[in-house]
GROMACS .gro file of C-alpha atoms in nm:
model
  394
    1MET     CA    1 -14.026  -4.199   3.882
    2THR     CA    2 -13.730  -4.365   4.069
    3ASP     CA    3 -13.667  -4.306   4.443
    4LEU     CA    4 -13.369  -4.068   4.344
    5ASP     CA    5 -13.604  -3.877   4.109
    6GLN     CA    6 -13.851  -3.845   4.396
    7PHE     CA    7 -13.576  -3.722   4.639
    8ARG     CA    8 -13.455  -3.461   4.382
    9THR     CA    9 -13.800  -3.328   4.333
   10GLU     CA   10 -13.864  -3.308   4.713
   11THR     CA   11 -13.518  -3.154   4.774
   12ARG     CA   12 -13.573  -2.896   4.516
   13ALA     CA   13 -13.901  -2.784   4.663
   14TRP     CA   14 -13.767  -2.781   5.015
   15LEU     CA   15 -13.474  -2.575   4.916
   16ALA     CA   16 -13.682  -2.330   4.730
   17ALA     CA   17 -13.909  -2.288   5.041
   18ASN     CA   18 -13.621  -2.265   5.305
   19CYS     CA   19 -13.308  -2.103   5.149
   20PRO     CA   20 -13.338  -1.734   5.204
   21LEU     CA   21 -13.262  -1.507   4.905
   22GLU     CA   22 -12.980  -1.356   5.088
   23MET     CA   23 -12.809  -1.689   5.105
   24ARG     CA   24 -12.823  -1.718   4.734
   25GLU     CA   25 -12.597  -1.430   4.675
   26PRO     CA   26 -12.217  -1.462   4.604
   27ILE     CA   27 -12.009  -1.465   4.917
   28ARG     CA   28 -11.813  -1.124   4.900
   29SER     CA   29 -11.624  -1.126   5.220
   30GLU     CA   30 -11.530  -1.336   5.522
   31LYS     CA   31 -11.841  -1.203   5.717
   32ASP     CA   32 -12.057  -1.386   5.460
   33ALA     CA   33 -11.937  -1.711   5.563
   34VAL     CA   34 -12.107  -1.884   5.860
   35TRP     CA   35 -11.902  -2.071   6.103
   36GLY     CA   36 -12.138  -2.116   6.402
   37GLY     CA   37 -12.004  -2.148   6.747
   38ARG     CA   38 -12.134  -2.051   7.107
   39ASP     CA   39 -12.138  -1.689   7.001
   40GLN     CA   40 -12.375  -1.627   6.715
   41SER     CA   41 -12.452  -1.279   6.762
   42ASN     CA   42 -12.267  -1.181   6.435
   43LEU     CA   43 -12.506  -1.387   6.225
   44THR     CA   44 -12.772  -1.216   6.017
   45PRO     CA   45 -13.133  -1.339   6.055
   46ALA     CA   46 -13.098  -1.502   5.713
   47GLN     CA   47 -12.765  -1.671   5.805
   48LYS     CA   48 -12.909  -1.800   6.129
   49SER     CA   49 -13.239  -1.911   5.962
   50TRP     CA   50 -13.045  -2.110   5.677
   51MET     CA   51 -12.805  -2.284   5.923
   52ASP     CA   52 -13.076  -2.382   6.160
   53ALA     CA   53 -13.300  -2.516   5.888
   54MET     CA   54 -13.036  -2.711   5.726
   55ALA     CA   55 -12.912  -2.852   6.069
   56ALA     CA   56 -13.268  -2.961   6.161
   57LYS     CA   57 -13.274  -3.160   5.844
   58GLY     CA   58 -12.923  -3.292   5.914
   59TRP     CA   59 -12.810  -3.158   5.583
   60THR     CA   60 -12.527  -2.953   5.726
   61VAL     CA   61 -12.350  -3.308   5.733
   62PRO     CA   62 -12.594  -3.497   5.499
   63ASP     CA   63 -12.391  -3.816   5.486
   64TRP     CA   64 -12.329  -3.846   5.859
   65PRO     CA   65 -12.552  -4.091   6.047
   66LYS     CA   66 -12.883  -3.953   6.171
   67ALA     CA   67 -12.772  -4.053   6.539
   68TYR     CA   68 -12.490  -3.790   6.531
   69GLY     CA   69 -12.696  -3.510   6.374
   70GLY     CA   70 -12.645  -3.608   6.033
   71GLY     CA   71 -12.895  -3.658   5.738
   72GLY     CA   72 -12.824  -4.025   5.684
   73LEU     CA   73 -12.819  -3.976   5.307
   74SER     CA   74 -12.676  -4.227   5.068
   75PRO     CA   75 -12.380  -4.081   4.846
   76ALA     CA   76 -12.617  -4.051   4.552
   77GLU     CA   77 -12.863  -3.848   4.766
   78THR     CA   78 -12.579  -3.638   4.898
   79LYS     CA   79 -12.479  -3.552   4.538
   80ILE     CA   80 -12.832  -3.460   4.429
   81LEU     CA   81 -12.844  -3.231   4.746
   82ARG     CA   82 -12.519  -3.061   4.644
   83GLU     CA   83 -12.644  -3.030   4.281
   84GLU     CA   84 -12.974  -2.870   4.375
   85MET     CA   85 -12.803  -2.638   4.615
   86ALA     CA   86 -12.567  -2.527   4.328
   87ALA     CA   87 -12.860  -2.483   4.090
   88ILE     CA   88 -13.000  -2.207   4.315
   89ARG     CA   89 -12.655  -2.072   4.407
   90ALA     CA   90 -12.722  -2.155   4.772
   91ARG     CA   91 -12.432  -2.086   5.015
   92ASN     CA   92 -12.283  -2.334   5.243
   93PRO     CA   93 -12.503  -2.321   5.551
   94LEU     CA   94 -12.215  -2.391   5.784
   95ASN     CA   95 -11.835  -2.383   5.755
   96SER     CA   96 -11.670  -2.579   6.018
   97PHE     CA   97 -11.336  -2.753   6.094
   98GLY     CA   98 -11.550  -2.974   6.309
   99ILE     CA   99 -11.732  -3.091   5.986
  100SER     CA  100 -11.438  -3.104   5.743
  101MET     CA  101 -11.163  -3.231   5.975
  102LEU     CA  102 -11.260  -3.343   6.326
  103GLY     CA  103 -11.589  -3.511   6.243
  104PRO     CA  104 -11.442  -3.785   6.004
  105ALA     CA  105 -11.166  -3.857   6.260
  106LEU     CA  106 -11.429  -3.896   6.555
  107LEU     CA  107 -11.642  -4.118   6.332
  108LYS     CA  108 -11.354  -4.351   6.283
  109TYR     CA  109 -11.173  -4.327   6.621
  110GLY     CA  110 -11.401  -4.171   6.868
  111THR     CA  111 -11.593  -4.326   7.135
  112GLU     CA  112 -11.972  -4.347   7.138
  113GLU     CA  113 -11.987  -4.085   7.407
  114GLN     CA  114 -11.759  -3.861   7.214
  115LYS     CA  115 -11.953  -3.903   6.894
  116LEU     CA  116 -12.282  -3.832   7.070
  117ASP     CA  117 -12.157  -3.523   7.249
  118HIS     CA  118 -11.939  -3.355   6.989
  119LEU     CA  119 -12.064  -3.467   6.662
  120THR     CA  120 -12.427  -3.355   6.726
  121LYS     CA  121 -12.307  -3.020   6.842
  122ILE     CA  122 -12.090  -2.969   6.532
  123ALA     CA  123 -12.389  -3.065   6.299
  124LYS     CA  124 -12.585  -2.792   6.464
  125GLY     CA  125 -12.310  -2.539   6.456
  126GLU     CA  126 -12.324  -2.505   6.843
  127ASN     CA  127 -11.943  -2.535   6.888
  128ARG     CA  128 -11.657  -2.388   6.675
  129TRP     CA  129 -11.343  -2.585   6.662
  130CYS     CA  130 -10.972  -2.514   6.572
  131GLN     CA  131 -10.677  -2.729   6.509
  132GLY     CA  132 -10.366  -2.762   6.733
  133TYR     CA  133 -10.111  -2.923   6.521
  134SER     CA  134  -9.809  -2.695   6.409
  135GLU     CA  135  -9.566  -2.556   6.664
  136PRO     CA  136  -9.266  -2.313   6.627
  137ASN     CA  137  -9.031  -2.601   6.573
  138ALA     CA  138  -9.274  -2.855   6.421
  139GLY     CA  139  -9.428  -2.747   6.101
  140SER     CA  140  -9.357  -2.953   5.799
  141ASP     CA  141  -9.197  -3.206   6.042
  142LEU     CA  142  -9.517  -3.224   6.246
  143ALA     CA  143  -9.410  -3.537   6.432
  144ALA     CA  144  -9.132  -3.333   6.613
  145LEU     CA  145  -9.401  -3.153   6.818
  146ALA     CA  146  -9.306  -3.095   7.183
  147THR     CA  147  -9.635  -2.977   7.355
  148SER     CA  148  -9.655  -3.216   7.653
  149ALA     CA  149  -9.942  -3.390   7.831
  150GLU     CA  150  -9.826  -3.526   8.160
  151ASP     CA  151 -10.046  -3.804   8.315
  152LYS     CA  152 -10.196  -3.696   8.626
  153GLY     CA  153 -10.436  -3.986   8.694
  154ASP     CA  154 -10.783  -3.877   8.580
  155HIS     CA  155 -10.647  -3.594   8.362
  156TYR     CA  156 -10.348  -3.484   8.158
  157LEU     CA  157 -10.162  -3.158   8.245
  158VAL     CA  158 -10.093  -2.987   7.910
  159ASN     CA  159  -9.801  -2.741   7.846
  160GLY     CA  160  -9.670  -2.587   7.522
  161GLN     CA  161  -9.742  -2.378   7.230
  162LYS     CA  162  -9.901  -2.411   6.896
  163VAL     CA  163  -9.883  -2.171   6.595
  164TRP     CA  164 -10.059  -2.100   6.288
  165THR     CA  165 -10.382  -2.196   6.469
  166SER     CA  166 -10.674  -2.084   6.236
  167TYR     CA  167 -10.941  -1.883   6.426
  168ALA     CA  168 -10.815  -2.000   6.770
  169ASP     CA  169 -10.937  -1.670   6.912
  170LYS     CA  170 -11.279  -1.741   6.796
  171ALA     CA  171 -11.297  -2.121   6.851
  172ASP     CA  172 -11.483  -2.292   7.149
  173TRP     CA  173 -11.286  -2.611   7.140
  174ILE     CA  174 -10.958  -2.743   7.001
  175PHE     CA  175 -10.836  -3.094   6.874
  176CYS     CA  176 -10.471  -3.101   6.974
  177LEU     CA  177 -10.177  -3.325   6.916
  178VAL     CA  178  -9.966  -3.360   7.233
  179ARG     CA  179  -9.661  -3.564   7.337
  180THR     CA  180  -9.726  -3.829   7.607
  181ASP     CA  181  -9.402  -4.026   7.545
  182LYS     CA  182  -9.075  -3.867   7.469
  183THR     CA  183  -8.906  -4.201   7.381
  184SER     CA  184  -9.075  -4.246   7.048
  185LYS     CA  185  -9.118  -3.967   6.791
  186GLN     CA  186  -9.449  -4.072   6.605
  187GLY     CA  187  -9.530  -4.344   6.870
  188GLY     CA  188  -9.526  -4.080   7.157
  189ILE     CA  189  -9.810  -3.859   7.029
  190SER     CA  190 -10.169  -3.862   7.159
  191PHE     CA  191 -10.476  -3.677   7.021
  192VAL     CA  192 -10.680  -3.486   7.281
  193LEU     CA  193 -10.984  -3.242   7.283
  194PHE     CA  194 -11.026  -2.949   7.523
  195ASP     CA  195 -11.230  -2.650   7.578
  196MET     CA  196 -11.068  -2.323   7.484
  197ALA     CA  197 -11.231  -2.164   7.789
  198SER     CA  198 -11.014  -2.385   7.994
  199GLU     CA  199 -10.792  -2.220   8.242
  200GLY     CA  200 -10.446  -2.171   8.117
  201VAL     CA  201 -10.549  -2.137   7.742
  202SER     CA  202 -10.462  -1.804   7.570
  203THR     CA  203 -10.430  -1.695   7.213
  204LYS     CA  204 -10.250  -1.423   7.024
  205PRO     CA  205 -10.340  -1.325   6.670
  206ILE     CA  206 -10.070  -1.326   6.390
  207LEU     CA  207 -10.126  -1.027   6.159
  208LEU     CA  208 -10.076  -1.103   5.794
  209ILE     CA  209  -9.977  -0.905   5.492
  210SER     CA  210 -10.342  -0.908   5.380
  211GLY     CA  211 -10.441  -0.716   5.699
  212TYR     CA  212 -10.654  -1.002   5.811
  213SER     CA  213 -10.568  -1.228   6.114
  214PRO     CA  214 -10.712  -1.566   6.076
  215PHE     CA  215 -10.414  -1.739   6.241
  216CYS     CA  216 -10.303  -1.725   6.607
  217GLU     CA  217 -10.040  -1.846   6.838
  218THR     CA  218 -10.199  -2.071   7.116
  219PHE     CA  219 -10.053  -2.114   7.446
  220MET     CA  220 -10.124  -2.388   7.694
  221ASP     CA  221 -10.010  -2.324   8.053
  222ASN     CA  222 -10.089  -2.630   8.293
  223VAL     CA  223 -10.416  -2.689   8.115
  224LYS     CA  224 -10.612  -2.979   8.282
  225VAL     CA  225 -10.762  -3.220   8.019
  226PRO     CA  226 -10.996  -3.499   8.130
  227LYS     CA  227 -10.884  -3.840   8.032
  228GLU     CA  228 -11.219  -3.899   7.855
  229ASN     CA  229 -11.111  -3.635   7.603
  230LEU     CA  230 -10.831  -3.852   7.474
  231VAL     CA  231 -10.931  -3.982   7.122
  232HIS     CA  232 -10.818  -4.341   7.026
  233GLU     CA  233 -10.552  -4.483   7.238
  234GLU     CA  234 -10.263  -4.312   7.422
  235ASN     CA  235  -9.957  -4.283   7.202
  236LYS     CA  236 -10.172  -4.365   6.894
  237GLY     CA  237 -10.250  -4.006   6.812
  238TRP     CA  238 -10.026  -4.009   6.498
  239ASP     CA  239 -10.280  -4.256   6.329
  240VAL     CA  240 -10.566  -4.007   6.395
  241ALA     CA  241 -10.347  -3.716   6.284
  242LYS     CA  242 -10.275  -3.877   5.951
  243TYR     CA  243 -10.630  -3.977   5.890
  244LEU     CA  244 -10.742  -3.614   5.978
  245LEU     CA  245 -10.460  -3.456   5.760
  246GLY     CA  246 -10.618  -3.635   5.453
  247HIS     CA  247 -10.968  -3.483   5.513
  248GLU     CA  248 -10.786  -3.151   5.574
  249ARG     CA  249 -10.608  -3.161   5.245
  250GLU     CA  250 -10.937  -3.251   5.082
  251MET     CA  251 -11.106  -2.952   5.249
  252ILE     CA  252 -10.825  -2.714   5.132
  253SER     CA  253 -10.829  -2.836   4.785
  254GLY     CA  254 -11.192  -2.730   4.762
  255MET     CA  255 -11.059  -2.385   4.725
  256GLY     CA  256 -10.991  -2.478   4.365
  257LEU     CA  257 -11.352  -2.533   4.298
  258ALA     CA  258 -11.592  -2.251   4.167
  259SER     CA  259 -11.781  -2.100   4.457
  260THR     CA  260 -12.161  -2.125   4.485
  261GLY     CA  261 -12.357  -1.826   4.429
  262GLY     CA  262 -12.201  -1.709   4.102
  263ASN     CA  263 -11.861  -1.672   3.935
  264PRO     CA  264 -11.673  -1.374   4.080
  265LEU     CA  265 -11.389  -1.409   3.824
  266ILE     CA  266 -11.620  -1.376   3.524
  267ASP     CA  267 -11.857  -1.134   3.689
  268GLY     CA  268 -11.577  -0.903   3.791
  269ALA     CA  269 -11.404  -0.910   3.464
  270ILE     CA  270 -11.724  -0.820   3.281
  271ALA     CA  271 -11.804  -0.534   3.520
  272THR     CA  272 -11.448  -0.392   3.488
  273ILE     CA  273 -11.360  -0.471   3.113
  274GLY     CA  274 -11.707  -0.481   2.957
  275LEU     CA  275 -11.819  -0.682   2.658
  276ASP     CA  276 -11.756  -0.630   2.290
  277HIS     CA  277 -12.014  -0.607   2.011
  278ASP     CA  278 -12.038  -0.994   1.995
  279GLY     CA  279 -12.111  -1.015   2.374
  280ARG     CA  280 -11.763  -1.139   2.465
  281LEU     CA  281 -11.512  -1.006   2.722
  282ALA     CA  282 -11.368  -0.704   2.546
  283ASP     CA  283 -10.993  -0.803   2.619
  284PRO     CA  284 -10.908  -1.100   2.410
  285LEU     CA  285 -10.581  -1.189   2.599
  286LEU     CA  286 -10.767  -1.179   2.927
  287ARG     CA  287 -11.066  -1.369   2.778
  288ALA     CA  288 -10.837  -1.643   2.660
  289SER     CA  289 -10.660  -1.678   3.002
  290ILE     CA  290 -10.998  -1.700   3.177
  291ALA     CA  291 -11.125  -1.951   2.935
  292MET     CA  292 -10.827  -2.165   2.994
  293PHE     CA  293 -10.853  -2.132   3.370
  294GLU     CA  294 -11.241  -2.231   3.343
  295VAL     CA  295 -11.139  -2.544   3.142
  296ARG     CA  296 -10.898  -2.635   3.418
  297SER     CA  297 -11.148  -2.553   3.694
  298LYS     CA  298 -11.420  -2.767   3.534
  299ALA     CA  299 -11.169  -3.061   3.485
  300PHE     CA  300 -11.066  -3.025   3.846
  301GLY     CA  301 -11.440  -3.008   3.964
  302MET     CA  302 -11.506  -3.336   3.785
  303MET     CA  303 -11.191  -3.494   3.915
  304SER     CA  304 -11.289  -3.384   4.262
  305GLU     CA  305 -11.636  -3.540   4.231
  306ARG     CA  306 -11.479  -3.870   4.126
  307PHE     CA  307 -11.243  -3.866   4.411
  308ILE     CA  308 -11.496  -3.791   4.675
  309ASP     CA  309 -11.709  -4.096   4.525
  310GLU     CA  310 -11.407  -4.310   4.555
  311LEU     CA  311 -11.334  -4.201   4.895
  312LYS     CA  312 -11.691  -4.259   5.016
  313ALA     CA  313 -11.673  -4.603   4.871
  314GLY     CA  314 -11.340  -4.689   5.036
  315ARG     CA  315 -11.160  -4.713   4.696
  316ALA     CA  316 -10.966  -4.391   4.702
  317HIS     CA  317 -10.579  -4.410   4.628
  318PRO     CA  318 -10.383  -4.290   4.921
  319ALA     CA  319 -10.213  -4.024   4.694
  320GLN     CA  320 -10.536  -3.860   4.605
  321PRO     CA  321 -10.577  -3.621   4.898
  322SER     CA  322 -10.250  -3.475   4.835
  323MET     CA  323 -10.312  -3.461   4.454
  324MET     CA  324 -10.625  -3.274   4.523
  325LYS     CA  325 -10.461  -3.039   4.771
  326TYR     CA  326 -10.168  -2.964   4.546
  327TYR     CA  327 -10.378  -2.879   4.241
  328GLY     CA  328 -10.677  -2.718   4.413
  329THR     CA  329 -10.455  -2.466   4.590
  330GLU     CA  330 -10.259  -2.385   4.288
  331LEU     CA  331 -10.577  -2.331   4.098
  332ASN     CA  332 -10.715  -2.095   4.351
  333LYS     CA  333 -10.403  -1.889   4.342
  334SER     CA  334 -10.448  -1.869   3.957
  335ARG     CA  335 -10.801  -1.763   4.007
  336TYR     CA  336 -10.713  -1.461   4.213
  337GLU     CA  337 -10.417  -1.367   3.985
  338LEU     CA  338 -10.676  -1.340   3.701
  339MET     CA  339 -10.909  -1.140   3.915
  340MET     CA  340 -10.637  -0.894   4.013
  341ALA     CA  341 -10.536  -0.871   3.645
  342ALA     CA  342 -10.892  -0.796   3.541
  343GLY     CA  343 -10.931  -0.518   3.795
  344GLY     CA  344 -10.609  -0.339   3.700
  345SER     CA  345 -10.466  -0.096   3.937
  346ASP     CA  346 -10.821  -0.024   4.085
  347ALA     CA  347 -10.800  -0.382   4.220
  348LEU     CA  348 -10.522  -0.283   4.475
  349GLU     CA  349 -10.777  -0.038   4.647
  350TRP     CA  350 -10.866  -0.202   4.989
  351GLU     CA  351 -11.030   0.048   5.223
  352SER     CA  352 -11.367   0.172   5.057
  353ASP     CA  353 -11.713   0.032   5.084
  354ALA     CA  354 -11.726  -0.004   4.726
  355SER     CA  355 -11.461  -0.272   4.734
  356SER     CA  356 -11.598  -0.421   5.051
  357GLY     CA  357 -11.289  -0.312   5.242
  358GLY     CA  358 -11.072  -0.458   4.965
  359ALA     CA  359 -11.204  -0.809   4.982
  360THR     CA  360 -11.040  -0.919   4.647
  361PRO     CA  361 -10.681  -0.806   4.710
  362ARG     CA  362 -10.680  -0.921   5.057
  363ALA     CA  363 -10.817  -1.259   4.948
  364TRP     CA  364 -10.548  -1.263   4.669
  365LEU     CA  365 -10.269  -1.206   4.920
  366ARG     CA  366 -10.435  -1.467   5.152
  367THR     CA  367 -10.414  -1.733   4.863
  368LYS     CA  368 -10.032  -1.711   4.894
  369ALA     CA  369 -10.062  -1.930   5.202
  370ASN     CA  370 -10.278  -2.188   5.023
  371SER     CA  371  -9.983  -2.384   4.903
  372ILE     CA  372  -9.817  -2.370   5.245
  373GLU     CA  373 -10.108  -2.444   5.501
  374GLY     CA  374 -10.187  -2.813   5.555
  375GLY     CA  375  -9.856  -2.917   5.412
  376THR     CA  376  -9.664  -2.721   5.149
  377SER     CA  377  -9.693  -2.806   4.776
  378GLU     CA  378  -9.340  -2.959   4.788
  379VAL     CA  379  -9.446  -3.190   5.087
  380GLN     CA  380  -9.759  -3.290   4.879
  381LEU     CA  381  -9.536  -3.379   4.577
  382ASN     CA  382  -9.330  -3.588   4.798
  383ILE     CA  383  -9.621  -3.773   4.947
  384ILE     CA  384  -9.761  -3.815   4.601
  385ALA     CA  385  -9.443  -3.978   4.473
  386LYS     CA  386  -9.406  -4.208   4.781
  387ARG     CA  387  -9.760  -4.323   4.756
  388ILE     CA  388  -9.740  -4.385   4.370
  389LEU     CA  389  -9.401  -4.557   4.404
  390GLU     CA  390  -9.522  -4.737   4.731
  391LEU     CA  391  -9.208  -4.627   4.913
  392PRO     CA  392  -9.199  -4.679   5.289
  393SER     CA  393  -9.317  -4.396   5.522
  394ALA     CA  394  -9.379  -4.309   5.887
   0.00000   0.00000   0.00000
């Protein structure tokens, strides 16, 4: 037996012993996802137990160094862990913008003190983070941001407004782009971290058509940010921002992958349409559409696995994050279009307990933003073209 075979055997046994049965059920609504944070009163005992057990192993971030709360696993071991989790339909133990976006940026650009402080808390789910990038007049043209950070000696004084800040009203900390020099567009941006409980920070939810409100406006009014919370060098924040955006787009592209804990599209279609005498979905047209979608989804899953391997090995093409983001988000929109088609008019109901408060139609409406957030599909296609053709860019 090879070392990897031994690791797989031990991992399978550990997961069987430590993953609660509730954490092997499909995610049906937002409340089923675990985000961590200072306030964990909304977690069920099973959610808390699963997150804590995985964090203690370092497996919420399996490929991060052990010194920063990770598992220190090799790429091959990390892949085995993911495969074994998928085999028992285990849910992700911890969703976190700290893991998917800030963490990789801190590993590359953070000081040792910043890594030891923030990464270990992220790995344990102790702090929940939000992203302060977009502004009312700086969305697709992100570098046009105006939120200012005035140098006050040992701290910056931050003033301005961010918008479309996901879960800002629930976050403990924010990673934020601020302007420290008005004479240079990209060269006058810095990347800072601050506590959302700081004096002068306030948020206001933005109600969406889905009825959910994951996005907020975030206001900073004379917020004091200690200089030690500057990541990388002053006026070099655009380098951090671009690096982080690649990981954000990789995260968003994951929407195109099949969820762990079952296949809601196929399970829902069978429940609504039923099976014919040959055990196939009774509606042949819908069956063909779902089959085509599953082929595309499987192909995207394999492509994503290859991209991640190349990314970990430092051999990823610079266009890959945008390629994944573009296709993954379009795929997720197609998934929910099919789920709504399978449900017919009944799928539009969104108030009863039977529909979990309309989880599917609300999620369907939410997918409309997938191809906007993190850079629109049009922006991604421009980036792909520029990277493939090796055209100059900022």
